Short mmCIF file of C-alpha atoms in Angstrom, two decimals:
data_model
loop_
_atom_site.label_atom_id
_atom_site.label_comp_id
_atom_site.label_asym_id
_atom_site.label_seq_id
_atom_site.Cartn_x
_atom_site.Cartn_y
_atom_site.Cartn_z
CA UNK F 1 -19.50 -29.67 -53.74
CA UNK F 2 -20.55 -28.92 -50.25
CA UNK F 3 -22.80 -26.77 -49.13
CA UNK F 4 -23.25 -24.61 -45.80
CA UNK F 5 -26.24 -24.54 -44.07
CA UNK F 6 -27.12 -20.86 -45.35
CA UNK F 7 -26.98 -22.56 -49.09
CA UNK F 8 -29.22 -24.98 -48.24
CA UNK F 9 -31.74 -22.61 -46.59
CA UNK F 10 -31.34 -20.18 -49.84
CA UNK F 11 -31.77 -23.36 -52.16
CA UNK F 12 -35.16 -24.60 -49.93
CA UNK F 13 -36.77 -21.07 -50.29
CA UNK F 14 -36.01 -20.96 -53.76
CA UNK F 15 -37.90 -24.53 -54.01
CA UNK F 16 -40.74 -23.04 -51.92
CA UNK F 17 -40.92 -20.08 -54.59
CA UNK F 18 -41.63 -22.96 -57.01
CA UNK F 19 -44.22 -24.75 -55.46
CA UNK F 20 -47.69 -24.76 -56.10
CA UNK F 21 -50.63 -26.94 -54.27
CA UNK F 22 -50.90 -30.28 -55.23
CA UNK F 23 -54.57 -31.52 -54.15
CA UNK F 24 -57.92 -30.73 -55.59
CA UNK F 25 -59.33 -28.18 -52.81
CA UNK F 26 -62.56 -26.06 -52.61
CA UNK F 27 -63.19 -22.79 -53.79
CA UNK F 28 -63.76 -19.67 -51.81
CA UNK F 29 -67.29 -18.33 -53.32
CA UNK F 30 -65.50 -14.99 -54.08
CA UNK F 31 -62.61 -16.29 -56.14
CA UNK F 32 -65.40 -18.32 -57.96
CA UNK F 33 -66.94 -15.24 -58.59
CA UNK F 34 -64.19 -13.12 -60.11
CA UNK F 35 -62.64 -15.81 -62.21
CA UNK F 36 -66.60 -16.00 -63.70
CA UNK F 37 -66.00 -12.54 -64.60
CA UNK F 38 -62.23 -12.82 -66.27
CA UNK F 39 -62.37 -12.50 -69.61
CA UNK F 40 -58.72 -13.80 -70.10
CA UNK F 41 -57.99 -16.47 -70.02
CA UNK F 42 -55.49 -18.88 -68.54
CA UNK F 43 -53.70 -19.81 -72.00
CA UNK F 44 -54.44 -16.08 -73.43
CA UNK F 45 -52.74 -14.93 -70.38
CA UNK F 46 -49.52 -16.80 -70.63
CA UNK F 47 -49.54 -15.82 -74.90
CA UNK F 48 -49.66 -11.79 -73.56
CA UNK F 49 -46.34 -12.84 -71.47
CA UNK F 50 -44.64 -15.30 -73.34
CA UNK F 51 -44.85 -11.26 -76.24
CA UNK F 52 -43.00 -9.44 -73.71
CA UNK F 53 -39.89 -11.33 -74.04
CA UNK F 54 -38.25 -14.50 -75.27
CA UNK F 55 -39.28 -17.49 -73.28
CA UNK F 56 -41.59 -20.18 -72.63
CA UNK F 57 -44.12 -20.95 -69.33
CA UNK F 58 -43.39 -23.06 -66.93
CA UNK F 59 -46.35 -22.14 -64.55
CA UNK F 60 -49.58 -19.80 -64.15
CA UNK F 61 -51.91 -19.07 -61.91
CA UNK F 62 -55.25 -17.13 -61.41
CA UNK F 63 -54.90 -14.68 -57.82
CA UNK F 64 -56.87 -11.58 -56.55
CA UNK F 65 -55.29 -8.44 -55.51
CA UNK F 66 -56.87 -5.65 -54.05
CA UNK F 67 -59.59 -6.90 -55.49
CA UNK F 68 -57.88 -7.26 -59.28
CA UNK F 69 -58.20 -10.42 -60.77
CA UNK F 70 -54.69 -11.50 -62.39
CA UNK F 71 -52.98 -14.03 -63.88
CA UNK F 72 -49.81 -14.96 -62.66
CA UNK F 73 -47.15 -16.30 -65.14
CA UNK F 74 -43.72 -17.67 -64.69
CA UNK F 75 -41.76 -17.49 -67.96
CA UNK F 76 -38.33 -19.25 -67.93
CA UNK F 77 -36.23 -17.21 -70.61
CA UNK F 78 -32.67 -17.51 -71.03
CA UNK F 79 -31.87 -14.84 -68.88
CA UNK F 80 -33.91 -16.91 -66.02
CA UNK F 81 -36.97 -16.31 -64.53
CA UNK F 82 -39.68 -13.54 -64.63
CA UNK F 83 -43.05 -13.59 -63.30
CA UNK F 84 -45.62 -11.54 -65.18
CA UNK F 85 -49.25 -10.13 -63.44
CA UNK F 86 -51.62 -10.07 -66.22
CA UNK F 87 -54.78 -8.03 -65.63
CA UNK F 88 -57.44 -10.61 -66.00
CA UNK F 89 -60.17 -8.68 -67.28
CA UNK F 90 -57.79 -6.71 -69.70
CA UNK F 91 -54.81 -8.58 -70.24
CA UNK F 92 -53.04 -5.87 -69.52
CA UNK F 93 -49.26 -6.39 -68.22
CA UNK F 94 -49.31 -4.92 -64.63
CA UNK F 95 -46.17 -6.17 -63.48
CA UNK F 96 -42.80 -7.70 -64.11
CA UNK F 97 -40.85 -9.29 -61.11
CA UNK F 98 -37.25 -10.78 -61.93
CA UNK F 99 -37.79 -14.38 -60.35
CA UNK F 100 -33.42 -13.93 -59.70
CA UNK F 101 -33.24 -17.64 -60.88
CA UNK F 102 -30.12 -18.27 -63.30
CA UNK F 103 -28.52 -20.66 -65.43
CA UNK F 104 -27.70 -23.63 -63.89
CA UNK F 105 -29.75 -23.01 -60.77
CA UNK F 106 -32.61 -22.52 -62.94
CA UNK F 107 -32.19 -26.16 -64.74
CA UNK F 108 -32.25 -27.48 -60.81
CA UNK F 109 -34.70 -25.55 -59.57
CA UNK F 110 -37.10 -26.63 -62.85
CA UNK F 111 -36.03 -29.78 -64.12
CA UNK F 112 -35.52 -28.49 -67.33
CA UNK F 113 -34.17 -25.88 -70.03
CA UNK F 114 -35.59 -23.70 -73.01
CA UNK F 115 -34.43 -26.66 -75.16
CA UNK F 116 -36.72 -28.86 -73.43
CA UNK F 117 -39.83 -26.62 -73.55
CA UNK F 118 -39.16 -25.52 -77.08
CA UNK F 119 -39.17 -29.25 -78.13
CA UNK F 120 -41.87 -30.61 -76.15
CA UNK F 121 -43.86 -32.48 -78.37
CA UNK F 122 -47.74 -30.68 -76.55
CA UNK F 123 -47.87 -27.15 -75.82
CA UNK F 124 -49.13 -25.98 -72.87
CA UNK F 125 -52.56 -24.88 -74.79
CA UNK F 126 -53.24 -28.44 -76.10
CA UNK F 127 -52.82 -29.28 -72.43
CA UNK F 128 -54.68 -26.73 -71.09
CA UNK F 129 -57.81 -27.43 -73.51
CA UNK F 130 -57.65 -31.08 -72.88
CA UNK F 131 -57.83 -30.76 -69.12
CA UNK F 132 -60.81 -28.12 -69.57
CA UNK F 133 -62.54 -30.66 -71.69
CA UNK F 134 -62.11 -33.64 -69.32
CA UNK F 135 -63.55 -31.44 -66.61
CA UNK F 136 -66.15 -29.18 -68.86
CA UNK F 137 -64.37 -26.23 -66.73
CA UNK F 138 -62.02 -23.44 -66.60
CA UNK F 139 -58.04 -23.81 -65.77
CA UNK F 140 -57.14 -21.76 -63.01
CA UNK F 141 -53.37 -23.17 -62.38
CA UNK F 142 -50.68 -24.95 -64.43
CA UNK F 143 -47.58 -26.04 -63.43
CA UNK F 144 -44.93 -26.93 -66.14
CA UNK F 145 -42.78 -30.12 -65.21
CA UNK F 146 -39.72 -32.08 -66.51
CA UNK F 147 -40.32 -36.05 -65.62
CA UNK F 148 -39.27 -39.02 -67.56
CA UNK F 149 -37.37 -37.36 -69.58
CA UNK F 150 -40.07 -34.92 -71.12
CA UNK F 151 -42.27 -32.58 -70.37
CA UNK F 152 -45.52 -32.57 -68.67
CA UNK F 153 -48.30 -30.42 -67.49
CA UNK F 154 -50.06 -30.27 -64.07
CA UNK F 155 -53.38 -28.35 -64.77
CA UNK F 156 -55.88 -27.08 -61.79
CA UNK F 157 -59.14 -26.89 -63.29
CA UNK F 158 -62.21 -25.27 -61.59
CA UNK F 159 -65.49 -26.86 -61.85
CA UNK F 160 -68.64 -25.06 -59.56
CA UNK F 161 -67.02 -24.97 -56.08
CA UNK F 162 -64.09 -27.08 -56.38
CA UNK F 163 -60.63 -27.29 -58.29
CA UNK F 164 -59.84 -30.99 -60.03
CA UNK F 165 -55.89 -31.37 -60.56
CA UNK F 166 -55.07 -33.62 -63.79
CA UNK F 167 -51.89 -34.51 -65.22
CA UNK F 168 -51.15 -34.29 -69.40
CA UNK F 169 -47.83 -36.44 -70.22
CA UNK F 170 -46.03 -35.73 -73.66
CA UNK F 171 -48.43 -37.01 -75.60
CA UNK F 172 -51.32 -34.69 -74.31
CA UNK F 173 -52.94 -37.58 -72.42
CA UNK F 174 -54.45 -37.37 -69.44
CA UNK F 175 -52.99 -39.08 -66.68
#
């Protein structure tokens, strides 16, 4: 199948929509400050979403708005994808954006498929504790992934000033 340059444009922003930073980076002092204060958190944020319909995450992020601190959470569902903005002091839902990701664009866009999350063999709290533990700090960002054939998690975990990036395969190892 070819595509015109207007699909390939619409398939690049849809990538972009996916991404999330890569590298360890510094803190502002403010965000340090409000995620200090969040008393939800990262994996209790993505168990209030994952309630509000059938699906798994396959990413999550800590953000400020207006002074709010939330939780961002991408839940891929059958349906596609929704992102959820959990209230990170209350874990209350305060919004639900349709991602407008489907089917088979979905499985491109991600890498993978319900079946694939539903059978991976660590769940994304088993990764999220073991990257906490390795860096005796708090997870501000994961990012779920499908490579060699399985599963894997990319956590961002905030120690003092700075945010340490670690990678858990299928096994819940860090690598």
């Amino acid at each position: 199948m070819k595509l015109n340059s207007s699909a390939h444009i619409t398939i690049l922003a849809l990538a972009a929509s996916f991404s999330f930073v890569s590298t360890a980076q510094a803190a502002r002092p403010r965000e340090v400050e409000v995620l200090n204060k969040a008393t939800v958190s990262l994996v209790q944020a993505t168990q209030i979403a994952e309630k509000q319909a059938a699906g798994k995450t396959i990413g999550a992020e800590f953000d400020i708005e207006k002074d709010r601190p939330l939780w961002e959470i991408k839940i891929l569902g059958n349906a596609g994808v929704k992102e959820y903005k959990i209230d990170a002091a209350s874990g209350a839902v305060i919004k639900i954006e349709d991602e407008h990701i489907r089917g088979k664009l979905t499985n491109f866009m991600t890498g993978m498929n319900m079946k694939d999350l539903e059978s991976a063999k660590t769940s994304l709290a088993q990764a999220v504790a073991t990257a906490e533990k390795k860096f005796n700090g708090r997870a501000v960002k994961v990012q779920v992934e499908h490579e060699r054939g399985s599963i894997q998690y990319d956590v961002f975990v905030r120690t003092g000033d700075k945010s340490e990036k670690i990678k858990i395969d299928a096994t819940g190892q860090a690598r």
